[in-house]
Amino acid sequence: MIVLCDGVEIGYDDVGTGMPMAFIHGFPHNRTLWAPQVSALVDRARCIAFDLRGFGESSRNGPFSIDQYADDLAMLLRMLGIERTVVAGLSMGGYVAFAFWRRHREMVRALVLADTRAGIDSEETRAKRVALIELAHERGSGAVADGQIVGMIGKSTREKRPALIDDVHRMMGSASVEGIHGALEAMLGRDDSTPTLATIDVPTLVVVGAEDVLTPVREAEILHDAIRGSRLEVIKHAGHVSNLERPAAFNHVLSEFLAALDYA
Ligand code: MLT
């Protein structure tokens, strides 16, 4: 489905019934990233998976910033009549989840922070992002996908489920150059979420693939240590897109977390 939010078309799925749960994808993904979780949860949650502006079916126009992505989600949820939701973000989606918490915390029932980090980029990462913007314009999103796929998927998955490499590459290669450029600028300009961690007072699940090389387990431990009462789950034999690489294991920890919320 597509809805017009303040002049911007936002592509989204709204399926299932129960506790609302909003899913935010990473870079350079789209809402299909969360398909294994949405399909597993439809009987118990109202799942809203949406495309960040510039990706999937959403408009390619800016402004692009992590705060803007968070505001887009807030607007979408209001249009859908959702006042409070569990918010799940993977990697860049986690950066958006932190911004959503800062800007719209009254709408947050709980947080799921998957394969993400709170801190800002190193100088090396900043330089890589600038080079990636150039690459996107010169050689297109396929070349960006070629570069990103290496760190995206864990060693075990590459060995045991090589077909997933093609699936993830296809998803990333379908991103628009405008969306890629916008997201890279958004990540370059993002706030440090480290001071935010101590303010989080909703139930929080931190999940990370044991073989994640982009946002390693250490980053998840930092989140877990700083967010009071949070739960940390490390998914064995999974890399950065742990939710796609080991969907059953990921869904298991997610379902347990959601079940505990029913009583919280
Ligand atoms: C992502 O998967 O969203 C990216 O790895 C995030 C980033 O580049 O910082």
Coordinates of N, CA and C in Angstrom, one line a residue, residues 17-175:
T17 N -3.1 -8.7 13.4 CA -3.9 -8.0 14.4 C -3.2 -8.2 15.8
G18 N -3.4 -7.3 16.7 CA -2.8 -7.4 18.0 C -2.0 -6.2 18.3
M19 N -1.0 -6.4 19.1 CA -0.1 -5.2 19.5 C 0.6 -4.6 18.3
P20 N 0.5 -3.3 18.1 CA 1.2 -2.7 16.9 C 2.7 -2.9 17.0
M21 N 3.3 -3.2 15.9 CA 4.8 -3.3 15.8 C 5.3 -2.7 14.5
A22 N 6.1 -1.7 14.6 CA 6.6 -1.0 13.4 C 8.1 -1.5 13.1
F23 N 8.3 -1.8 11.9 CA 9.6 -2.4 11.5 C 10.3 -1.4 10.6
I24 N 11.6 -1.0 10.9 CA 12.4 -0.1 10.1 C 13.6 -0.8 9.5
H25 N 13.7 -0.7 8.2 CA 14.8 -1.4 7.6 C 16.1 -0.7 7.6
G26 N 17.2 -1.4 7.2 CA 18.5 -0.8 7.2 C 18.9 -0.2 5.8
F27 N 20.2 -0.1 5.6 CA 20.7 0.5 4.4 C 21.4 -0.5 3.6
P28 N 21.2 -0.6 2.3 CA 20.2 0.1 1.5 C 19.1 -0.9 1.2
H29 N 18.3 -1.1 2.2 CA 17.3 -2.2 2.1 C 15.9 -1.6 1.8
N30 N 14.9 -2.4 1.9 CA 13.5 -1.9 1.9 C 12.7 -2.7 2.8
R31 N 11.4 -2.5 2.8 CA 10.6 -3.2 3.9 C 10.5 -4.7 3.8
T32 N 10.9 -5.2 2.6 CA 10.9 -6.7 2.5 C 11.9 -7.3 3.4
L33 N 12.9 -6.5 3.9 CA 13.8 -7.1 4.8 C 13.1 -7.8 6.0
W34 N 12.0 -7.3 6.4 CA 11.3 -7.8 7.6 C 10.3 -8.9 7.3
A35 N 10.2 -9.3 6.0 CA 9.2 -10.3 5.7 C 9.1 -11.5 6.6
P36 N 10.3 -12.1 7.0 CA 10.1 -13.3 7.8 C 9.5 -13.1 9.2
Q37 N 9.7 -11.9 9.7 CA 9.2 -11.5 11.0 C 7.7 -11.2 10.8
V38 N 7.4 -10.4 9.8 CA 6.0 -10.0 9.6 C 5.1 -11.3 9.4
S39 N 5.6 -12.2 8.6 CA 4.8 -13.4 8.3 C 4.6 -14.3 9.6
A40 N 5.7 -14.3 10.4 CA 5.6 -15.1 11.6 C 4.7 -14.5 12.7
L41 N 4.5 -13.2 12.6 CA 3.9 -12.5 13.8 C 2.4 -12.1 13.5
V42 N 1.9 -12.3 12.3 CA 0.6 -11.7 11.9 C -0.5 -12.2 12.8
D43 N -0.4 -13.3 13.4 CA -1.5 -13.8 14.3 C -1.5 -13.1 15.7
R44 N -0.4 -12.4 16.0 CA -0.3 -11.8 17.3 C 0.0 -10.4 17.4
A45 N 0.4 -9.8 16.2 CA 0.8 -8.4 16.2 C 0.2 -7.7 14.9
R46 N 0.0 -6.4 15.0 CA -0.3 -5.6 13.8 C 1.0 -5.1 13.3
C47 N 1.5 -5.7 12.2 CA 2.8 -5.4 11.8 C 2.8 -4.3 10.7
I48 N 3.5 -3.2 11.0 CA 3.7 -2.1 10.0 C 5.1 -2.1 9.5
A49 N 5.3 -2.6 8.3 CA 6.7 -2.5 7.7 C 6.6 -1.5 6.6
F50 N 7.5 -0.5 6.7 CA 7.4 0.6 5.7 C 8.8 0.9 5.0
D51 N 8.7 1.5 3.9 CA 9.9 1.9 3.1 C 10.3 3.3 3.6
L52 N 11.5 3.4 4.0 CA 12.1 4.8 4.3 C 12.0 5.6 3.0
R53 N 11.9 6.9 3.1 CA 11.8 7.7 1.8 C 13.1 7.4 1.0
G54 N 12.9 7.3 -0.3 CA 14.1 7.0 -1.2 C 14.2 5.5 -1.5
F55 N 13.5 4.6 -0.7 CA 13.6 3.2 -0.9 C 12.3 2.6 -1.2
G56 N 12.3 1.3 -1.8 CA 11.1 0.6 -2.1 C 10.1 1.4 -2.8
E57 N 8.9 1.5 -2.4 CA 7.8 2.2 -3.0 C 7.7 3.6 -2.6
S58 N 8.5 4.1 -1.6 CA 8.4 5.4 -1.1 C 9.0 6.5 -2.1
S59 N 8.5 7.7 -2.0 CA 9.0 8.8 -2.8 C 10.5 8.9 -2.7
R60 N 11.1 9.4 -3.7 CA 12.6 9.6 -3.7 C 13.0 11.0 -3.3
N61 N 12.0 11.8 -2.9 CA 12.4 13.2 -2.6 C 12.8 13.4 -1.1
G62 N 13.7 14.3 -0.9 CA 14.1 14.7 0.4 C 13.1 15.6 1.1
P63 N 13.5 16.3 2.2 CA 14.8 16.2 2.8 C 15.1 14.8 3.4
F64 N 16.4 14.4 3.4 CA 16.8 13.2 4.0 C 17.6 13.4 5.3
S65 N 17.1 12.8 6.4 CA 17.9 12.9 7.6 C 17.3 11.7 8.5
I66 N 18.0 11.3 9.5 CA 17.5 10.3 10.4 C 16.3 10.8 11.1
D67 N 16.3 12.1 11.5 CA 15.2 12.6 12.2 C 14.0 12.7 11.3
Q68 N 14.2 13.0 10.0 CA 13.1 13.0 9.0 C 12.5 11.6 8.8
Y69 N 13.3 10.6 8.8 CA 12.8 9.2 8.7 C 11.9 8.9 9.9
A70 N 12.4 9.4 11.1 CA 11.6 9.1 12.3 C 10.3 9.8 12.2
D71 N 10.3 11.1 11.8 CA 9.1 11.8 11.7 C 8.1 11.2 10.6
D72 N 8.7 10.7 9.5 CA 7.8 10.0 8.5 C 7.1 8.8 9.2
L73 N 7.8 8.1 10.0 CA 7.2 6.9 10.7 C 6.1 7.4 11.6
A74 N 6.3 8.5 12.3 CA 5.3 9.0 13.3 C 4.1 9.4 12.5
M75 N 4.3 10.1 11.4 CA 3.1 10.5 10.6 C 2.4 9.3 10.0
L76 N 3.1 8.4 9.5 CA 2.4 7.2 9.0 C 1.6 6.5 10.1
L77 N 2.2 6.3 11.3 CA 1.5 5.7 12.4 C 0.2 6.5 12.7
R78 N 0.3 7.8 12.8 CA -0.9 8.6 13.1 C -1.9 8.4 12.1
M79 N -1.5 8.4 10.8 CA -2.5 8.2 9.7 C -3.2 6.9 9.9
L80 N -2.5 5.9 10.4 CA -3.1 4.5 10.6 C -3.8 4.4 11.9
G81 N -3.8 5.5 12.7 CA -4.6 5.5 13.9 C -3.8 4.8 15.0
I82 N -2.5 4.6 14.9 CA -1.8 3.9 15.9 C -1.1 4.9 16.9
E83 N -1.4 4.8 18.2 CA -0.9 5.8 19.1 C 0.4 5.3 19.8
R84 N 0.5 4.0 19.9 CA 1.7 3.5 20.6 C 2.1 2.1 20.0
T85 N 3.4 1.9 19.8 CA 3.8 0.7 19.1 C 5.2 0.2 19.6
V86 N 5.4 -1.0 19.4 CA 6.8 -1.6 19.5 C 7.5 -1.1 18.2
V87 N 8.7 -0.7 18.4 CA 9.5 -0.2 17.3 C 10.8 -1.1 17.1
A88 N 10.9 -1.7 15.9 CA 12.1 -2.5 15.7 C 12.9 -1.9 14.5
G89 N 14.2 -1.8 14.7 CA 15.0 -1.2 13.7 C 16.3 -2.0 13.5
L90 N 16.7 -2.3 12.3 CA 17.9 -3.0 12.1 C 18.9 -2.1 11.5
S91 N 20.1 -2.0 12.1 CA 21.2 -1.2 11.7 C 20.8 0.3 11.5
M92 N 20.8 0.8 10.2 CA 20.3 2.2 10.1 C 18.9 2.3 10.6
G93 N 18.1 1.3 10.5 CA 16.8 1.3 11.1 C 16.9 1.5 12.6
G94 N 18.0 1.0 13.3 CA 18.2 1.3 14.7 C 18.5 2.7 14.9
Y95 N 19.3 3.4 14.0 CA 19.6 4.8 14.2 C 18.2 5.6 14.2
V96 N 17.3 5.1 13.3 CA 16.0 5.8 13.2 C 15.2 5.5 14.4
A97 N 15.3 4.3 15.0 CA 14.6 4.0 16.2 C 15.0 4.9 17.4
F98 N 16.3 5.1 17.4 CA 16.8 6.1 18.5 C 16.2 7.5 18.3
A99 N 16.2 7.9 17.1 CA 15.7 9.3 16.8 C 14.2 9.3 17.1
F100 N 13.5 8.2 16.8 CA 12.0 8.1 17.0 C 11.8 8.2 18.5
W101 N 12.7 7.5 19.3 CA 12.6 7.6 20.7 C 12.8 9.0 21.2
R102 N 13.7 9.7 20.7 CA 14.0 11.1 21.2 C 12.8 12.0 20.8
R103 N 12.3 11.8 19.6 CA 11.3 12.8 19.1 C 9.8 12.4 19.4
H104 N 9.6 11.1 19.6 CA 8.2 10.6 19.7 C 8.0 9.6 20.8
R105 N 8.7 9.7 21.9 CA 8.8 8.6 22.8 C 7.4 8.2 23.4
E106 N 6.5 9.1 23.4 CA 5.2 8.8 23.9 C 4.5 7.7 23.0
M107 N 5.0 7.5 21.8 CA 4.5 6.5 20.9 C 5.2 5.2 21.0
V108 N 6.2 5.0 21.8 CA 7.0 3.8 21.9 C 6.6 2.9 23.1
R109 N 6.1 1.7 22.7 CA 5.7 0.7 23.7 C 6.9 -0.1 24.2
A110 N 7.8 -0.4 23.2 CA 9.0 -1.1 23.5 C 10.0 -1.0 22.2
L111 N 11.2 -1.3 22.4 CA 12.2 -1.2 21.3 C 12.9 -2.6 21.0
V112 N 13.1 -2.8 19.8 CA 13.9 -3.9 19.3 C 15.1 -3.4 18.5
L113 N 16.3 -3.5 19.0 CA 17.4 -2.9 18.3 C 18.3 -4.0 17.8
A114 N 18.2 -4.2 16.5 CA 18.9 -5.3 15.9 C 20.1 -4.9 15.1
D115 N 21.3 -5.5 15.4 CA 22.5 -5.3 14.6 C 22.7 -3.8 14.3
T116 N 22.8 -3.0 15.4 CA 22.9 -1.6 15.3 C 23.9 -1.1 16.3
R117 N 24.1 0.2 16.3 CA 25.1 0.9 17.2 C 24.5 2.2 17.6
A118 N 25.0 2.7 18.7 CA 24.5 4.1 19.2 C 25.5 5.2 18.7
G119 N 26.7 4.9 18.6 CA 27.7 5.9 18.3 C 27.8 6.4 16.9
I120 N 28.5 7.5 16.7 CA 28.6 8.1 15.3 C 29.7 7.4 14.6
D121 N 29.9 7.8 13.3 CA 30.9 7.2 12.5 C 32.3 7.6 12.8
S122 N 33.2 6.6 12.6 CA 34.7 7.0 12.6 C 35.0 7.8 11.4
E123 N 36.2 8.4 11.4 CA 36.6 9.2 10.2 C 36.7 8.2 9.0
E124 N 37.1 7.0 9.2 CA 37.3 6.0 8.1 C 35.9 5.7 7.5
T125 N 34.9 5.5 8.4 CA 33.5 5.2 7.9 C 33.0 6.4 7.1
R126 N 33.3 7.6 7.6 CA 32.8 8.8 6.9 C 33.3 8.9 5.5
A127 N 34.6 8.7 5.4 CA 35.3 8.7 4.1 C 34.6 7.7 3.2
K128 N 34.4 6.5 3.7 CA 33.7 5.4 2.9 C 32.4 5.8 2.4
R129 N 31.6 6.5 3.3 CA 30.3 6.9 2.9 C 30.3 8.0 1.7
V130 N 31.3 8.9 1.8 CA 31.4 9.9 0.8 C 31.8 9.2 -0.5
A131 N 32.7 8.2 -0.5 CA 33.1 7.5 -1.7 C 31.9 6.7 -2.2
L132 N 31.1 6.2 -1.3 CA 29.9 5.4 -1.8 C 28.9 6.3 -2.5
I133 N 28.8 7.5 -2.1 CA 27.9 8.5 -2.8 C 28.4 8.7 -4.2
E134 N 29.7 8.8 -4.4 CA 30.2 9.0 -5.7 C 30.0 7.8 -6.5
L135 N 30.2 6.6 -5.9 CA 30.1 5.3 -6.6 C 28.6 5.2 -7.1
A136 N 27.7 5.5 -6.2 CA 26.2 5.4 -6.6 C 25.9 6.2 -7.8
H137 N 26.4 7.4 -7.9 CA 26.1 8.3 -9.0 C 26.9 7.9 -10.3
E138 N 28.1 7.4 -10.1 CA 28.9 7.0 -11.3 C 28.4 5.6 -11.8
R139 N 28.2 4.7 -10.9 CA 28.0 3.3 -11.4 C 26.7 2.6 -11.0
G140 N 25.9 3.4 -10.3 CA 24.5 2.9 -9.9 C 24.4 2.0 -8.7
S141 N 23.2 1.7 -8.4 CA 23.0 0.9 -7.1 C 23.5 -0.5 -7.1
G142 N 23.6 -1.1 -8.3 CA 24.2 -2.4 -8.4 C 25.6 -2.4 -7.9
A143 N 26.4 -1.4 -8.2 CA 27.8 -1.3 -7.7 C 27.8 -1.1 -6.2
V144 N 26.9 -0.4 -5.7 CA 26.8 -0.2 -4.2 C 26.5 -1.5 -3.6
A145 N 25.5 -2.2 -4.2 CA 25.2 -3.6 -3.6 C 26.4 -4.5 -3.7
D146 N 27.2 -4.4 -4.7 CA 28.4 -5.3 -4.8 C 29.3 -5.0 -3.7
G147 N 29.5 -3.7 -3.3 CA 30.4 -3.3 -2.3 C 29.8 -3.7 -0.9
Q148 N 28.5 -3.5 -0.7 CA 27.9 -3.7 0.6 C 27.7 -5.2 1.0
I149 N 27.5 -6.0 0.0 CA 27.1 -7.4 0.3 C 28.1 -8.2 1.1
V150 N 29.4 -7.8 0.9 CA 30.5 -8.5 1.6 C 30.3 -8.5 3.1
G151 N 30.0 -7.4 3.7 CA 29.9 -7.3 5.1 C 28.5 -7.7 5.6
M152 N 27.6 -7.7 4.7 CA 26.1 -7.8 5.1 C 25.8 -9.2 5.7
I153 N 26.4 -10.2 5.1 CA 26.0 -11.6 5.4 C 27.1 -12.3 6.1
G154 N 26.8 -13.1 7.2 CA 27.8 -13.8 8.0 C 28.4 -14.9 7.2
K155 N 29.6 -15.3 7.7 CA 30.4 -16.4 7.1 C 29.6 -17.7 7.0
S156 N 28.9 -18.1 8.1 CA 28.1 -19.3 8.1 C 27.1 -19.3 7.0
T157 N 26.3 -18.2 6.9 CA 25.3 -18.1 5.9 C 25.8 -18.2 4.5
R158 N 27.0 -17.5 4.3 CA 27.6 -17.5 3.0 C 27.9 -18.9 2.6
E159 N 28.3 -19.7 3.5 CA 28.7 -21.1 3.2 C 27.5 -22.0 3.1
K160 N 26.5 -21.8 3.9 CA 25.4 -22.8 4.0 C 24.2 -22.4 3.2
R161 N 24.0 -21.0 3.0 CA 22.8 -20.6 2.3 C 23.2 -19.5 1.3
P162 N 24.0 -19.9 0.3 CA 24.5 -18.9 -0.7 C 23.4 -18.2 -1.4
A163 N 22.2 -18.9 -1.6 CA 21.1 -18.2 -2.3 C 20.7 -16.9 -1.6
L164 N 20.8 -16.8 -0.3 CA 20.4 -15.6 0.4 C 21.3 -14.4 -0.1
I165 N 22.5 -14.7 -0.5 CA 23.4 -13.6 -0.9 C 22.7 -12.9 -2.1
D166 N 22.2 -13.7 -3.1 CA 21.6 -13.2 -4.3 C 20.3 -12.4 -3.9
D167 N 19.5 -13.0 -2.9 CA 18.3 -12.3 -2.5 C 18.6 -10.9 -1.9
V168 N 19.6 -10.9 -1.1 CA 19.9 -9.6 -0.4 C 20.5 -8.6 -1.4
H169 N 21.4 -9.2 -2.3 CA 22.0 -8.3 -3.3 C 20.9 -7.7 -4.2
R170 N 19.9 -8.5 -4.5 CA 18.8 -8.0 -5.4 C 18.0 -6.9 -4.7
M171 N 17.8 -7.1 -3.4 CA 17.1 -6.1 -2.6 C 17.9 -4.8 -2.6
M172 N 19.2 -4.9 -2.4 CA 20.0 -3.7 -2.2 C 20.2 -3.0 -3.6
G173 N 20.3 -3.9 -4.7 CA 20.5 -3.4 -6.0 C 19.3 -2.6 -6.6
S174 N 18.1 -2.9 -5.9 CA 16.9 -2.2 -6.4 C 16.7 -0.8 -5.8
A175 N 17.6 -0.5 -4.9 CA 17.5 0.8 -4.3 C 17.7 1.9 -5.3

